[in-house]
């Protein structure tokens, strides 16, 4: 069985880390598909060792877990060799300017299909994503065609934390998403359990997804979705003419939250023929909410196959309503 990941952790000095990487590059080492760089300070010798590894083996993904140093050089080398999955797990620190710029270039000219960003969505990061993923940006410099050629984005899955994002970064992300014409799954998560997303920011993001050509899965898991967000979801994403198949609104705050706007959500569900999965886990649902949801599920249009209501504080009366329905 081929292991998915090889973990590279700090040794006693740079030479120890280089030895790990060179050993992984050797033909005798077990095959693997992805590299996880954990808490490394990446200096030039480590960059060179990673390049040797990438030249020796085909690598599908590279993940940076709390790394420092010359991350941008490693990212550039990986993308030049066709890496498809990239993660920045920065413990929600800010990504350095050089890293953002390198990521933008990789999104523009590379083959990245999955991108996970557990880091602050700064203006600089949002701008890099916009430049890398927007099809309406074209180079005008007199470079050779091989170096300046632009192609449609290949990104199919994006996970980005939006806690405490500035208005400018939200606007930039909203301008980027419609241009991601291959995007199938979008996760707008938070890393601060006490944070409540502002309605104006969430509404702006969700409106940008209206009539998206490829999106089939939306996850706002862990983010407190205010009534304005629910109304936008109902109006733009799960109406009768949309293609969303999976909607995850599960909540992981400490304590229960009411899911305001359930009547609007239920009404939209009753006319939707594409949604197959819905999660409302972690939200308190009263009997009126349950009645509305069951009426939607009984609609001839509804195609929901899986409904998750874990930890929704449903009473015995609510369970009876579900059972009878």
Short mmCIF file of N, CA and C in Angstrom, two decimals, residues 11 45-46 90 103 114 116 140 180 207 214 223 229 231 244 263 269 324:
data_model
loop_
_atom_site.label_atom_id
_atom_site.label_comp_id
_atom_site.label_asym_id
_atom_site.label_seq_id
_atom_site.Cartn_x
_atom_site.Cartn_y
_atom_site.Cartn_z
N UNK A 11 15.25 18.32 12.14
CA UNK A 11 16.24 17.46 12.79
C UNK A 11 17.18 18.32 13.62
N UNK A 45 20.12 25.17 1.59
CA UNK A 45 20.40 23.74 1.44
C UNK A 45 19.13 22.87 1.44
N UNK A 46 18.14 23.27 2.25
CA UNK A 46 16.89 22.51 2.28
C UNK A 46 16.12 22.70 0.98
N UNK A 90 -0.59 27.85 8.50
CA UNK A 90 0.32 28.80 9.15
C UNK A 90 -0.09 29.13 10.58
N UNK A 103 2.65 32.28 -4.73
CA UNK A 103 1.38 31.56 -4.87
C UNK A 103 0.59 32.10 -6.05
N UNK A 114 -6.14 21.87 -5.90
CA UNK A 114 -6.67 22.03 -4.54
C UNK A 114 -5.78 22.98 -3.75
N UNK A 116 -5.56 24.96 0.07
CA UNK A 116 -6.06 25.14 1.44
C UNK A 116 -5.25 26.25 2.09
N UNK A 140 1.33 41.81 -20.66
CA UNK A 140 1.60 42.66 -21.82
C UNK A 140 3.08 42.78 -22.10
N UNK A 180 -13.13 31.47 -11.41
CA UNK A 180 -12.63 30.11 -11.17
C UNK A 180 -13.61 29.14 -11.81
N UNK A 207 -23.14 36.27 -3.07
CA UNK A 207 -23.73 36.81 -4.30
C UNK A 207 -22.80 36.61 -5.50
N UNK A 214 -19.58 26.00 -12.33
CA UNK A 214 -19.09 24.66 -11.97
C UNK A 214 -19.28 24.30 -10.50
N UNK A 223 -18.65 28.57 10.56
CA UNK A 223 -18.88 30.01 10.52
C UNK A 223 -20.33 30.28 10.89
N UNK A 229 -26.98 36.03 5.32
CA UNK A 229 -26.31 34.98 4.55
C UNK A 229 -27.26 33.89 4.13
N UNK A 231 -30.47 34.20 3.60
CA UNK A 231 -31.34 34.74 2.55
C UNK A 231 -30.63 34.74 1.19
N UNK A 244 -26.05 23.63 -7.25
CA UNK A 244 -25.39 23.22 -6.01
C UNK A 244 -25.94 21.86 -5.56
N UNK A 263 -37.09 29.71 7.59
CA UNK A 263 -38.29 29.73 6.75
C UNK A 263 -37.93 30.04 5.30
N UNK A 269 -35.67 25.38 -0.59
CA UNK A 269 -35.46 23.94 -0.74
C UNK A 269 -36.64 23.26 -1.43
N UNK A 324 -43.49 11.49 11.40
CA UNK A 324 -44.77 11.50 10.68
C UNK A 324 -44.58 11.94 9.23
#
